CSV table of C-alpha atoms in Angstrom, one decimal:
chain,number,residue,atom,x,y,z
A,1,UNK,CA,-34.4,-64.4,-34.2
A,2,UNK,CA,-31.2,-62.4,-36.1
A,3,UNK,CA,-28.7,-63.2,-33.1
A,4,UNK,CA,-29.1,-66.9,-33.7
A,5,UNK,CA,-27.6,-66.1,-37.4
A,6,UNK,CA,-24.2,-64.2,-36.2
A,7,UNK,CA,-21.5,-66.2,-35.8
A,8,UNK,CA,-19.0,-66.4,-32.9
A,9,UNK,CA,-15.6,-65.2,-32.9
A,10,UNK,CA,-12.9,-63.2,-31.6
A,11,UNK,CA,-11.7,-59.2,-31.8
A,12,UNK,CA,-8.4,-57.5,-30.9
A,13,UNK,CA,-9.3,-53.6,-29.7
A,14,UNK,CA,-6.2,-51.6,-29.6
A,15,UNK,CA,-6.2,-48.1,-30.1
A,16,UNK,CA,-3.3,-44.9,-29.0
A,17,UNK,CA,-0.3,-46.8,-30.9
A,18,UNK,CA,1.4,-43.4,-31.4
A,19,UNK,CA,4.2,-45.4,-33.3
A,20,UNK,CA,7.8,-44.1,-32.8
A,21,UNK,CA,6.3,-41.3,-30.4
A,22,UNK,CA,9.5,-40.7,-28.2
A,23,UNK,CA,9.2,-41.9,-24.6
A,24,UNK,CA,9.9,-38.4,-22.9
A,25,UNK,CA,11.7,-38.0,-19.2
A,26,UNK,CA,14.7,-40.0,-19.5
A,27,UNK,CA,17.3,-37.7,-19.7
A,28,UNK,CA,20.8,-39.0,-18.9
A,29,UNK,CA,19.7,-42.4,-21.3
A,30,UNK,CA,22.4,-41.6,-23.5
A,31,UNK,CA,25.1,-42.5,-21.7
A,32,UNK,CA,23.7,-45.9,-20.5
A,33,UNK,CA,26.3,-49.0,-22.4
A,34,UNK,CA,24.1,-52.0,-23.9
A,35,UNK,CA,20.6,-52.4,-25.3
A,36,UNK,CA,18.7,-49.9,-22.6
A,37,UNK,CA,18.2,-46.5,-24.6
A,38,UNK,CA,17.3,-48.5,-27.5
A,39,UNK,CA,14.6,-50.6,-26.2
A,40,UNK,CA,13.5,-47.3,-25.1
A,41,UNK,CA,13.6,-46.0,-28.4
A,42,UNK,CA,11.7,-48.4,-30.0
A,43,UNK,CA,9.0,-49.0,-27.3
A,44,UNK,CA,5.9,-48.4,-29.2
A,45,UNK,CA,7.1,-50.3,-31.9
A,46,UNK,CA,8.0,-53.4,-30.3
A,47,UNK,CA,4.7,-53.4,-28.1
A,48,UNK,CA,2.8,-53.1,-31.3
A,49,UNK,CA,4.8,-56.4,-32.9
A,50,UNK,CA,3.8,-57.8,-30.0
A,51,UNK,CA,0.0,-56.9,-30.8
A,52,UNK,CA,0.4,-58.6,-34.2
A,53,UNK,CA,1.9,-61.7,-33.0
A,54,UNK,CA,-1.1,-61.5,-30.3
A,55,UNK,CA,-3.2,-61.5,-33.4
A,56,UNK,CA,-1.3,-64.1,-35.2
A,57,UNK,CA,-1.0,-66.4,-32.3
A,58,UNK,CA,-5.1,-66.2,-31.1
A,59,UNK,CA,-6.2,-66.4,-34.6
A,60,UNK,CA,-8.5,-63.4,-33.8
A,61,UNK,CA,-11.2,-62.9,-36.8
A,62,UNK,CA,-9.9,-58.8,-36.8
A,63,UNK,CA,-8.2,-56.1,-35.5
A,64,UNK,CA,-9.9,-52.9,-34.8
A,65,UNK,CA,-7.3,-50.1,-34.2
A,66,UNK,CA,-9.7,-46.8,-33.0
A,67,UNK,CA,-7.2,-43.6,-33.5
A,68,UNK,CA,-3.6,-42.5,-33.0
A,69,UNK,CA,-2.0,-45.3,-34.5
A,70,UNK,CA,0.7,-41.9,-35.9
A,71,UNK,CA,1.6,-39.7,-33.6
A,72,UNK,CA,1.6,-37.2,-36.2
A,73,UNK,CA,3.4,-36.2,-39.4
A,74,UNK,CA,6.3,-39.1,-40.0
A,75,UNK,CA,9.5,-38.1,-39.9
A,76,UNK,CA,10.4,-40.6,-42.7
A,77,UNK,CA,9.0,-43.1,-44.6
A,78,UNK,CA,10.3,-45.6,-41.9
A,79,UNK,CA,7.1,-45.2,-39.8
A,80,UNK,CA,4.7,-46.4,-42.6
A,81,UNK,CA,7.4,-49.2,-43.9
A,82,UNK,CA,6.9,-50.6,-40.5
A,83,UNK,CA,3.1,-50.5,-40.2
A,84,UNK,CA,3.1,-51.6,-44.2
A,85,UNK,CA,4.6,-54.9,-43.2
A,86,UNK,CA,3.3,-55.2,-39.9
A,87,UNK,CA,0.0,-55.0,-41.5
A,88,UNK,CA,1.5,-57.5,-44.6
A,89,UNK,CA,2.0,-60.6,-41.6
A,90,UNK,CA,-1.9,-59.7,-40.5
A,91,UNK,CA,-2.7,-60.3,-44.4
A,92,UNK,CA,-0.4,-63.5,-45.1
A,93,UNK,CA,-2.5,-64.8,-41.4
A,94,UNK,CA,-5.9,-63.6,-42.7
A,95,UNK,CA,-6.7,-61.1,-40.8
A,96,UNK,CA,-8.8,-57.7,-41.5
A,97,UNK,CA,-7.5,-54.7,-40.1
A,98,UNK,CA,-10.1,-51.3,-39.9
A,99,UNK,CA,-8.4,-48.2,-38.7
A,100,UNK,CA,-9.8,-44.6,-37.5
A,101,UNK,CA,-7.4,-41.7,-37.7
A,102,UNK,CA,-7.8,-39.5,-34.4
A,103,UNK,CA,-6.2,-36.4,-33.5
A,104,UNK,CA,-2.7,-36.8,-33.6
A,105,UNK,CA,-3.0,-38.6,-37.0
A,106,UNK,CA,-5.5,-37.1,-38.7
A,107,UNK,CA,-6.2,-36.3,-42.3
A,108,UNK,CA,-4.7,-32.6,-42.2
A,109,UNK,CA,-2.1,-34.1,-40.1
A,110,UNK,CA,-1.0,-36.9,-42.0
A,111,UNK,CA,-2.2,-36.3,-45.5
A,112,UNK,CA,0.5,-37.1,-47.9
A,113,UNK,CA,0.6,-40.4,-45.7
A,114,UNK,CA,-2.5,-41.7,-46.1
A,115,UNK,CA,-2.5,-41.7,-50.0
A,116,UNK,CA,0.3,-44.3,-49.5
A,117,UNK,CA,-0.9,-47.8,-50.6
A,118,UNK,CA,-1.3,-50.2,-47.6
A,119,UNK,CA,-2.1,-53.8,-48.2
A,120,UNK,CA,-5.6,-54.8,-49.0
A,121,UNK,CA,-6.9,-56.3,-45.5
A,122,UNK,CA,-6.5,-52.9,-44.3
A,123,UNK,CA,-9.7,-50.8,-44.4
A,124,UNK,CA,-9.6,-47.1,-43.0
A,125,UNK,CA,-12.7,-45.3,-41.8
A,126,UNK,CA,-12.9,-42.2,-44.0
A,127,UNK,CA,-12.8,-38.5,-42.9
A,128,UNK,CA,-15.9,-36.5,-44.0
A,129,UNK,CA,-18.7,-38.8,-43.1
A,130,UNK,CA,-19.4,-41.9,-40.9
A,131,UNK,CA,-18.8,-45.2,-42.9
A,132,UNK,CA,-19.7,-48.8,-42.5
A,133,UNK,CA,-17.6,-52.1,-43.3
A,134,UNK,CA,-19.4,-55.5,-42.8
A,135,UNK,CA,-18.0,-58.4,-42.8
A,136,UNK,CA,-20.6,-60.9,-44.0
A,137,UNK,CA,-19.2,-64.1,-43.2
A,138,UNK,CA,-19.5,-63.1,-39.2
A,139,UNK,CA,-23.0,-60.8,-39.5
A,140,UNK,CA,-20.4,-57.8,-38.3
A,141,UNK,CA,-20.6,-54.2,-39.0
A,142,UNK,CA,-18.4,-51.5,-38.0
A,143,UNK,CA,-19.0,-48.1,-38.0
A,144,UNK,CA,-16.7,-45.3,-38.0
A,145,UNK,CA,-15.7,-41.8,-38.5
A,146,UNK,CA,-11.7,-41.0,-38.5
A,147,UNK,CA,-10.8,-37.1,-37.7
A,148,UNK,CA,-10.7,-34.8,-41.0
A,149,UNK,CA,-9.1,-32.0,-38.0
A,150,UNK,CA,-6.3,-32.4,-35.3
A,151,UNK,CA,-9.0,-30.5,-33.1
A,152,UNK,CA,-12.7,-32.3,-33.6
A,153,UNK,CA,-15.2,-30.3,-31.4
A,154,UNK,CA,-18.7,-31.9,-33.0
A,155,UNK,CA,-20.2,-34.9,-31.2
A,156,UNK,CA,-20.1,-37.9,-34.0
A,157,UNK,CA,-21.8,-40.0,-33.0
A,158,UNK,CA,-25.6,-38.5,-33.9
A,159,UNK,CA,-23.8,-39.0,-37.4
A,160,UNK,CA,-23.1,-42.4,-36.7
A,161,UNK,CA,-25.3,-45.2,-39.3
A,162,UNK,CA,-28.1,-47.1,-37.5
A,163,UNK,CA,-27.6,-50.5,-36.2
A,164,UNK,CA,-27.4,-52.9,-39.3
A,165,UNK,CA,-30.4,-55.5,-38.4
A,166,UNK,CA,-29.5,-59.0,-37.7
A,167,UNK,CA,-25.7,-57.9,-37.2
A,168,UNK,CA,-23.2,-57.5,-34.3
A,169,UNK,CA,-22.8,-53.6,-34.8
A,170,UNK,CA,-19.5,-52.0,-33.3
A,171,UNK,CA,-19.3,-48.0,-33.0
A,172,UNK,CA,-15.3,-47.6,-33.3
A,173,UNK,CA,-15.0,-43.5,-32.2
A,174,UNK,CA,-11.9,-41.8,-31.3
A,175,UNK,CA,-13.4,-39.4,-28.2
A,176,UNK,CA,-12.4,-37.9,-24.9
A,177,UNK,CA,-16.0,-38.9,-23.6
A,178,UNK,CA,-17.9,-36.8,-21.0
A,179,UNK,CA,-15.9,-36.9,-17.4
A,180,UNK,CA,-12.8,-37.6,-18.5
A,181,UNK,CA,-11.1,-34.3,-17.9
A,182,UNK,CA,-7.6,-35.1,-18.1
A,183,UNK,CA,-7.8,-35.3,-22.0
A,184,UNK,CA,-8.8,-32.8,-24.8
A,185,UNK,CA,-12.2,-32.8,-25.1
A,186,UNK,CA,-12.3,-34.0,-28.9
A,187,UNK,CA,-15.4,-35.2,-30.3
A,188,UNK,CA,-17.3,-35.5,-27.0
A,189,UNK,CA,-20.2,-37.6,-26.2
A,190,UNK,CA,-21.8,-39.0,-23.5
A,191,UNK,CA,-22.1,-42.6,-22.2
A,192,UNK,CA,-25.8,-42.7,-21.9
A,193,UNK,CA,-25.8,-41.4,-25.4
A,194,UNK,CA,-23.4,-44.1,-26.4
A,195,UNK,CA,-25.5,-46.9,-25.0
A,196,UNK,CA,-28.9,-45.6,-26.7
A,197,UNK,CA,-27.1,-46.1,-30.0
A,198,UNK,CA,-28.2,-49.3,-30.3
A,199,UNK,CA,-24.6,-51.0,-31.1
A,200,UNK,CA,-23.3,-54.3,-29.3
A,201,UNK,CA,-19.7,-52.9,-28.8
A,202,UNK,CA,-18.4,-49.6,-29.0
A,203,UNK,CA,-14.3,-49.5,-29.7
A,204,UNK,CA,-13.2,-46.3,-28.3
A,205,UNK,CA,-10.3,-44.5,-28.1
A,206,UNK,CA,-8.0,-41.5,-26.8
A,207,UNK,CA,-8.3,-41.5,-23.2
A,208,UNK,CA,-4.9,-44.1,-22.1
A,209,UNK,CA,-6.2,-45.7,-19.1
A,210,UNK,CA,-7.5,-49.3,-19.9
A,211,UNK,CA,-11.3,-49.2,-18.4
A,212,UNK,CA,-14.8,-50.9,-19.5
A,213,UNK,CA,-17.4,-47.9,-18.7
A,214,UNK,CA,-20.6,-50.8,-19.7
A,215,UNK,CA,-21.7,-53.7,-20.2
A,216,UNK,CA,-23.9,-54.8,-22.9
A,217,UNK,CA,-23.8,-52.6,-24.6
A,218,UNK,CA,-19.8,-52.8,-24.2
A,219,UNK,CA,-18.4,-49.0,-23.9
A,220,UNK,CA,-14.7,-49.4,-23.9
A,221,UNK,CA,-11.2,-48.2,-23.7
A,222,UNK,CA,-8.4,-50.2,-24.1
A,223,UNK,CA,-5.6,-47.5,-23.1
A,224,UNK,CA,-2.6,-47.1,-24.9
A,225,UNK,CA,-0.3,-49.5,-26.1
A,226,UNK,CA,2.8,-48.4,-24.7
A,227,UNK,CA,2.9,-45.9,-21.7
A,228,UNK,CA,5.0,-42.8,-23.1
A,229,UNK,CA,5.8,-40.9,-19.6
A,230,UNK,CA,5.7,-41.4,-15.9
A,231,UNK,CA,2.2,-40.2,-16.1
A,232,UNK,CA,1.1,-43.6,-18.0
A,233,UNK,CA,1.9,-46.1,-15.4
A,234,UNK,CA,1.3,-49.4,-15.0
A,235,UNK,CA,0.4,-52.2,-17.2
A,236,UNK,CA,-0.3,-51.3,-21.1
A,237,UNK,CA,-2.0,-53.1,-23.9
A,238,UNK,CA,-5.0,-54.0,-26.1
A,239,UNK,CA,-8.8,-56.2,-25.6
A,240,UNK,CA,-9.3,-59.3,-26.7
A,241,UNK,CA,-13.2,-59.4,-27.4
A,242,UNK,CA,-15.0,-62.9,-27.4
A,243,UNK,CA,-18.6,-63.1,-29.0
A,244,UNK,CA,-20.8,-65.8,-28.7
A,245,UNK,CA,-24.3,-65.9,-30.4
A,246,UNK,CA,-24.0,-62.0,-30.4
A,247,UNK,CA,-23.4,-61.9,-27.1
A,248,UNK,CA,-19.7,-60.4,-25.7
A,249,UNK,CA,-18.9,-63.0,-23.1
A,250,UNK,CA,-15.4,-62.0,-22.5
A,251,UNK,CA,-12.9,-59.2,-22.7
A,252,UNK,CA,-9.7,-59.8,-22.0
A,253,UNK,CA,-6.9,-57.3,-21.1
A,254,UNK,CA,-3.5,-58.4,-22.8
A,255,UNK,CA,-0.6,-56.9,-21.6
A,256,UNK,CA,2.0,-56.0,-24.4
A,257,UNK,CA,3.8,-53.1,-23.2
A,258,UNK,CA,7.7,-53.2,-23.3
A,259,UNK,CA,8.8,-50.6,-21.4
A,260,UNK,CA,6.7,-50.0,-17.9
A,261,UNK,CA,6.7,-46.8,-15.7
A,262,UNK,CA,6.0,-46.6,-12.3
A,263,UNK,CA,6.0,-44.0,-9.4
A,264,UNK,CA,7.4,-45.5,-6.3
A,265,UNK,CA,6.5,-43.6,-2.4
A,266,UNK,CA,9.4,-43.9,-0.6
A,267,UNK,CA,8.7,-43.2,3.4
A,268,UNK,CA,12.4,-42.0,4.5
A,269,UNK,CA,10.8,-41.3,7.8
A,270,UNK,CA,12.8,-43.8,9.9
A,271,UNK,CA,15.9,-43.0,7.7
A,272,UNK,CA,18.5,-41.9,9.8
A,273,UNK,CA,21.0,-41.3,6.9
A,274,UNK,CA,21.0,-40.3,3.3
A,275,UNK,CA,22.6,-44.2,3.2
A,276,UNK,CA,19.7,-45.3,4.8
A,277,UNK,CA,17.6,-43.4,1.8
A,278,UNK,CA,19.7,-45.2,-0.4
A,279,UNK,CA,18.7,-48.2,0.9
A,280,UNK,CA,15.0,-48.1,0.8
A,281,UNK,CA,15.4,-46.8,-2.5
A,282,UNK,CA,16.7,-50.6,-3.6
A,283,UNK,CA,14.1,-52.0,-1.8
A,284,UNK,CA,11.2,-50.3,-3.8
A,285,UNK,CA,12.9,-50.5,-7.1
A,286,UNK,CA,13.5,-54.4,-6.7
A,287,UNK,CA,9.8,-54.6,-5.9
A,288,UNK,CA,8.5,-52.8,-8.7
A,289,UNK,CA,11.5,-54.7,-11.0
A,290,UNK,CA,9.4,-57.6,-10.2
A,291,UNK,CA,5.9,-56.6,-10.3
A,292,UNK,CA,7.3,-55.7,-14.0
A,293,UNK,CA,7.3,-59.2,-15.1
A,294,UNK,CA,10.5,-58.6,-17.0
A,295,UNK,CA,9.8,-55.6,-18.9
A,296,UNK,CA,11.9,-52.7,-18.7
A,297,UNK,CA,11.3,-50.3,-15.4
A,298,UNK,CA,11.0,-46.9,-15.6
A,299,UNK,CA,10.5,-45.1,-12.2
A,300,UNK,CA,9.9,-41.8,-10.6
A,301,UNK,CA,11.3,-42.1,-6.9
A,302,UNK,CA,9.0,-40.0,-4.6
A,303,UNK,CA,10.6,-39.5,-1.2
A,304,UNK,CA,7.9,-38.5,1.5
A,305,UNK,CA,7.4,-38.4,5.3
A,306,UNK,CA,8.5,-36.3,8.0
A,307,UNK,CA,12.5,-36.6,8.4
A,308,UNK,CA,15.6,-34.8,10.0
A,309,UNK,CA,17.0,-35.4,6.8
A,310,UNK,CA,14.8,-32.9,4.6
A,311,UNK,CA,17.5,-30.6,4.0
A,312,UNK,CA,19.9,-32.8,3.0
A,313,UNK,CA,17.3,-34.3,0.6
A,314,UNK,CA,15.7,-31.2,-1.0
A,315,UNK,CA,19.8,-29.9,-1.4
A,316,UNK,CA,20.9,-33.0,-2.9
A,317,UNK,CA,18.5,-34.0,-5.1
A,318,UNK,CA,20.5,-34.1,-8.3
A,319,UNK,CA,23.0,-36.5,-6.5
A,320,UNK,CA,20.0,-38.8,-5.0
A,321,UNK,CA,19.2,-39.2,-8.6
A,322,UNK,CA,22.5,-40.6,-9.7
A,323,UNK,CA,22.8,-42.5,-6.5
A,324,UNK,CA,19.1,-43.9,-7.1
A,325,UNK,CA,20.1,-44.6,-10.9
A,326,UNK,CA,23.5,-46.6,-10.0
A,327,UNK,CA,21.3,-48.6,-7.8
A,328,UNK,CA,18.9,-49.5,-10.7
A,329,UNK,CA,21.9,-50.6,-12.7
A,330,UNK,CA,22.9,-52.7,-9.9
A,331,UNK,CA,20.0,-54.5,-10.7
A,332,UNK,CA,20.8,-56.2,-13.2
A,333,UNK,CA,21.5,-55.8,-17.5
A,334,UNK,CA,18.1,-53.7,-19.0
A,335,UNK,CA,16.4,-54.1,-16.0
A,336,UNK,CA,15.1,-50.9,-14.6
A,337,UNK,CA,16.4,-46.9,-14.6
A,338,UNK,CA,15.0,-44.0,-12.7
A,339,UNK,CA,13.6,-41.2,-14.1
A,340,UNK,CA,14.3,-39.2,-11.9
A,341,UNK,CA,14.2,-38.8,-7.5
A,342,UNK,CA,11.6,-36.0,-6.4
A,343,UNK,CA,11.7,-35.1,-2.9
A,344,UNK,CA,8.4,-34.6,-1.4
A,345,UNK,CA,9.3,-35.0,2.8
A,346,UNK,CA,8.6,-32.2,5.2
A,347,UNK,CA,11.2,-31.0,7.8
A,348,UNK,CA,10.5,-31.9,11.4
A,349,UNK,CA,10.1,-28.3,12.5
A,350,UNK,CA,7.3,-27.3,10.0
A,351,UNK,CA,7.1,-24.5,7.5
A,352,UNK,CA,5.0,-22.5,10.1
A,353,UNK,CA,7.2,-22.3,12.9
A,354,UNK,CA,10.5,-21.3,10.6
A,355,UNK,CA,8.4,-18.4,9.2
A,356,UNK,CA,7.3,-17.2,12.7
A,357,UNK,CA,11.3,-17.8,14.1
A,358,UNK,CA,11.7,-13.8,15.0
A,359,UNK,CA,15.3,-13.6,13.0
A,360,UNK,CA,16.7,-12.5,9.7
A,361,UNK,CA,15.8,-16.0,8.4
A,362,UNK,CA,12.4,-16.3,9.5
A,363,UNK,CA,11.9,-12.8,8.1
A,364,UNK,CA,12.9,-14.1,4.5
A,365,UNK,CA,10.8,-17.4,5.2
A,366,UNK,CA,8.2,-15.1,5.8
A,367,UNK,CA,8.5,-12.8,2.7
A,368,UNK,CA,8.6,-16.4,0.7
A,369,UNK,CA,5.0,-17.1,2.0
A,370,UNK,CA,3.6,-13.7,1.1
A,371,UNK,CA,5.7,-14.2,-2.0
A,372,UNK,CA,3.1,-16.2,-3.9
A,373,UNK,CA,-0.1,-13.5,-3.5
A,374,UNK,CA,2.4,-10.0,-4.4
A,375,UNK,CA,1.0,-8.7,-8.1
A,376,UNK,CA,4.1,-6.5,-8.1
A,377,UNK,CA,6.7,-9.9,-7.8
A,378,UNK,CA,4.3,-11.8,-9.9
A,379,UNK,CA,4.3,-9.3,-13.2
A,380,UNK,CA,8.3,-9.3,-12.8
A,381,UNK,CA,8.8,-12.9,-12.4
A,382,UNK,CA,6.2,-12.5,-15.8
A,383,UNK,CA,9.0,-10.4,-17.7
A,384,UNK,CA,12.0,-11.7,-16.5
A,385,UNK,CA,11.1,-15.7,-16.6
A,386,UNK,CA,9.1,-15.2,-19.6
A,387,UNK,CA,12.1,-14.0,-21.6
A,388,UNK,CA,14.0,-16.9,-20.7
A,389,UNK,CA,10.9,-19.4,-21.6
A,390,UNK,CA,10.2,-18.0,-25.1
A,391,UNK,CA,14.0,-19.0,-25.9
A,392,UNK,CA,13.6,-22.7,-25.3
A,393,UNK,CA,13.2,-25.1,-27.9
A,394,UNK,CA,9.8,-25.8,-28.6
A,395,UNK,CA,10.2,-29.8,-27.8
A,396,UNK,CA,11.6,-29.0,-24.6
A,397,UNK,CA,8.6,-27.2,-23.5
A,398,UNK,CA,5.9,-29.0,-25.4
A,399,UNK,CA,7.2,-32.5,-23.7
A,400,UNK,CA,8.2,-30.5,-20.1
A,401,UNK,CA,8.2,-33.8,-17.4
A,402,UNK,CA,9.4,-31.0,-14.4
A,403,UNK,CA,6.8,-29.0,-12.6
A,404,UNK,CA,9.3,-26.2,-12.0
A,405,UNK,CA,9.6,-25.6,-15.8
A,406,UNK,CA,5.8,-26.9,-16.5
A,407,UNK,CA,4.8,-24.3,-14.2
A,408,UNK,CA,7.0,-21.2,-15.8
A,409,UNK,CA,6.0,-22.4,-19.2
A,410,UNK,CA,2.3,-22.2,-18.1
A,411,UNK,CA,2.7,-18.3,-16.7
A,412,UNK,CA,1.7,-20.1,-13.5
A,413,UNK,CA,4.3,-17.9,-11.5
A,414,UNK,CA,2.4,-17.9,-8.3
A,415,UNK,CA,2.7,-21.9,-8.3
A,416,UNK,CA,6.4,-21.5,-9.6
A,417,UNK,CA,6.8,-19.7,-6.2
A,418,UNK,CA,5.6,-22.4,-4.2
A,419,UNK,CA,7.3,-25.2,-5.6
A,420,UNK,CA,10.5,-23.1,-5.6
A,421,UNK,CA,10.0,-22.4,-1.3
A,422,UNK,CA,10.8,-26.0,-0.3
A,423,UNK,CA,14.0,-25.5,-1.7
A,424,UNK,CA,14.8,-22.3,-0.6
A,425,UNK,CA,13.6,-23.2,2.8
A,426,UNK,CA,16.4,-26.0,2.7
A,427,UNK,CA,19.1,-24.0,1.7
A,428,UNK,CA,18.5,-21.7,4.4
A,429,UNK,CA,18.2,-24.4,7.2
A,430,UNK,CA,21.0,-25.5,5.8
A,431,UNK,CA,23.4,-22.9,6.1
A,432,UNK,CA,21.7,-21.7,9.4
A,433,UNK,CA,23.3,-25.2,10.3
């Protein structure tokens, strides 16, 4: 008898803003005349204007951000003048904004932050306990619990209020969620846990691929905003959440990224030159230029098959990059840029028969193989490498986009060794000639 009392409207879930969060992996932006490194720059921003003026333009009753709107401590004031009047043009249109802090902006994070006054539509879910807002007028309530801790370990949601009778109740929880192993497991739950609750909706967070894990009750992630590296490809954005008699009867994905990544295959097989490379190289950017819909492309080339020209390809690799980046420019003004080429082909005689080739090459081939299981060469690639490692920059190997230098920065030296053969295989084919 409650349902027939809540009234119907309309929810924007975002959550993973990570506002002014660089975009790591494009190296060799700087030089780039016109408008390309800055829309790069200001990604994340502009795809969260775009989520107001969503907002603004569906007249949505609120907006529900669930963690990571920061990416962590501000470097100025800038980042919370933005969000300030960002959140000021929600409040001129009427509309209620609750926030959860997760781990990249929470309390101990970002605590000198948070005491800064925001406009009144803006509610934020506290720290030490779980909270509820209601919002009368539509028989909501929303329940909450933002991060005191960068690292939250506890499941929350035990902690979490009971439903509110008569009410639309939405769980709004910033977790990595039981399965998803590709993300820290912070504040970890499960879904059959999440579904006994006893809430309508629950507005997750954290984990940056868009996905709905159930349906009533709705379990949801919206992904992120705005991807941040070639590992967030594809389309980016936020839910728009239609209820009707306290029913969810739509959720709809809205795209509002600004910048898109992709990774493109590229089967040089049939190439019979590096210009032939080249060319296939155009063909799969101007595909994924418009699959883009006009947004900036960011790509990773990935050249694969079997070719004559593996050699060539593994050798050359920087200059495939610049070739592959002129092309993108070719394109067209702030159209699309490449990341970077990785060459992933295999030569026509395989790796196999070199090793077993009875000469001085095939010897060294041979040692390369062994290479990755010998303790003593592992413990002095450990010293020596290690050395080096310890002197770089800590952004440089905190945001590492190259599995050569991922895998020396891990200690994973016997990995190092077999992404390193491929090359070293090349150069030897190619001055056996």
């Amino acid at each position: 008898m409650g349902r027939l009392a809540i009234t119907s409207f309309r929810f924007l879930h975002a959550a993973d803003i990570h506002l002014d969060s660089p975009l790591t992996g494009l190296t060799g932006l700087a030089g780039i005349a016109g408008r390309v490194a800055e829309r790069v720059r200001t990604a994340p921003r502009a795809a969260f204007e775009a989520l107001v003026e969503q907002a603004i333009a569906d007249q949505v009753d609120f907006l529900i951000i669930a963690g990571d709107l920061y990416d962590g401590p501000w470097r100025d004031c800038n980042t919370g003048l933005f969000f300030a009047k960002q959140m000021g043009r929600l409040k001129q249109a009427g509309i209620p904004v609750f926030v959860l802090h997760g781990n990249h902006d929470a309390e101990s994070q970002i605590a000198r932050q948070l005491k800064l006054p925001l406009p009144d539509n803006v509610q934020v879910f506290v720290a030490r306990k779980a909270q509820t807002f209601q919002l009368d007028k539509l028989n909501v309530a929303l329940h909450g619990q933002s991060f005191r801790e960068k690292a939250v370990t506890d499941n929350l949601v035990p902690d979490y209020p009971t439903p509110v009778q008569d009410a639309f109740n939405i769980g709004v929880l910033h977790t990595a969620l039981d399965g998803m192993s590709d993300h820290a497991k912070y504040a970890p739950c499960s879904l059959p846990e999440l579904v006994a609750k006893g809430y309508d909706y629950w507005a997750l967070g954290h984990v940056h691929q868009q996905q709905v894990l159930h349906e009533r009750p709705h379990v949801v992630f919206p992904g992120n905003l705005q991807g941040r590296h070639v590992r967030e490809t594809g389309p980016k954005g936020a839910f728009l959440v239609t209820v009707e008699a306290g029913e969810v009867v739509d959720v709809e994905a809205l795209t509002l990224d600004v910048v898109r990544w992709a990774v493109l295959d590229v089967d040089v097989a049939a190439a019979a030159s590096t210009d032939d490379v080249v060319d296939l190289m155009r063909k799969a950017l101007e595909q994924a230029v418009a699959y883009a819909d006009g947004r900036l492309l960011s790509a990773r080339i990935v050249l694969k098959g079997r070719t004559g020209l593996h050699s060539q390809l593994v050798t050359g690799n920087e200059h495939l990059t610049d070739e592959a980046r002129f092309v993108a420019l070719s394109l067209g003004n702030e159209v699309a840029w490449v990341e970077r080429v990785t060459v992933q082909t295999t030569p026509v005689a395989d790796a196999a028969a070199l090793a077993a080739q009875e000469d001085t090459l095939g010897d060294l081939r041979g040692m390369l193989k062994e290479a990755i299981s010998d303790e003593e060469l592992l413990g002095k690639l450990k010293e020596d490498i290690g050395k080096l490692i310890r002197k770089l920059p800590h952004d440089i190997r905190d945001g590492c986009e190259d599995e050569v230098l991922g895998a020396a920065v891990n200690g994973s030296y016997d990995a190092l060794i077999g992404l390193v053969t491929p090359y070293l295989n090349a150069r030897l084919t190619s001055e056996d000639g």
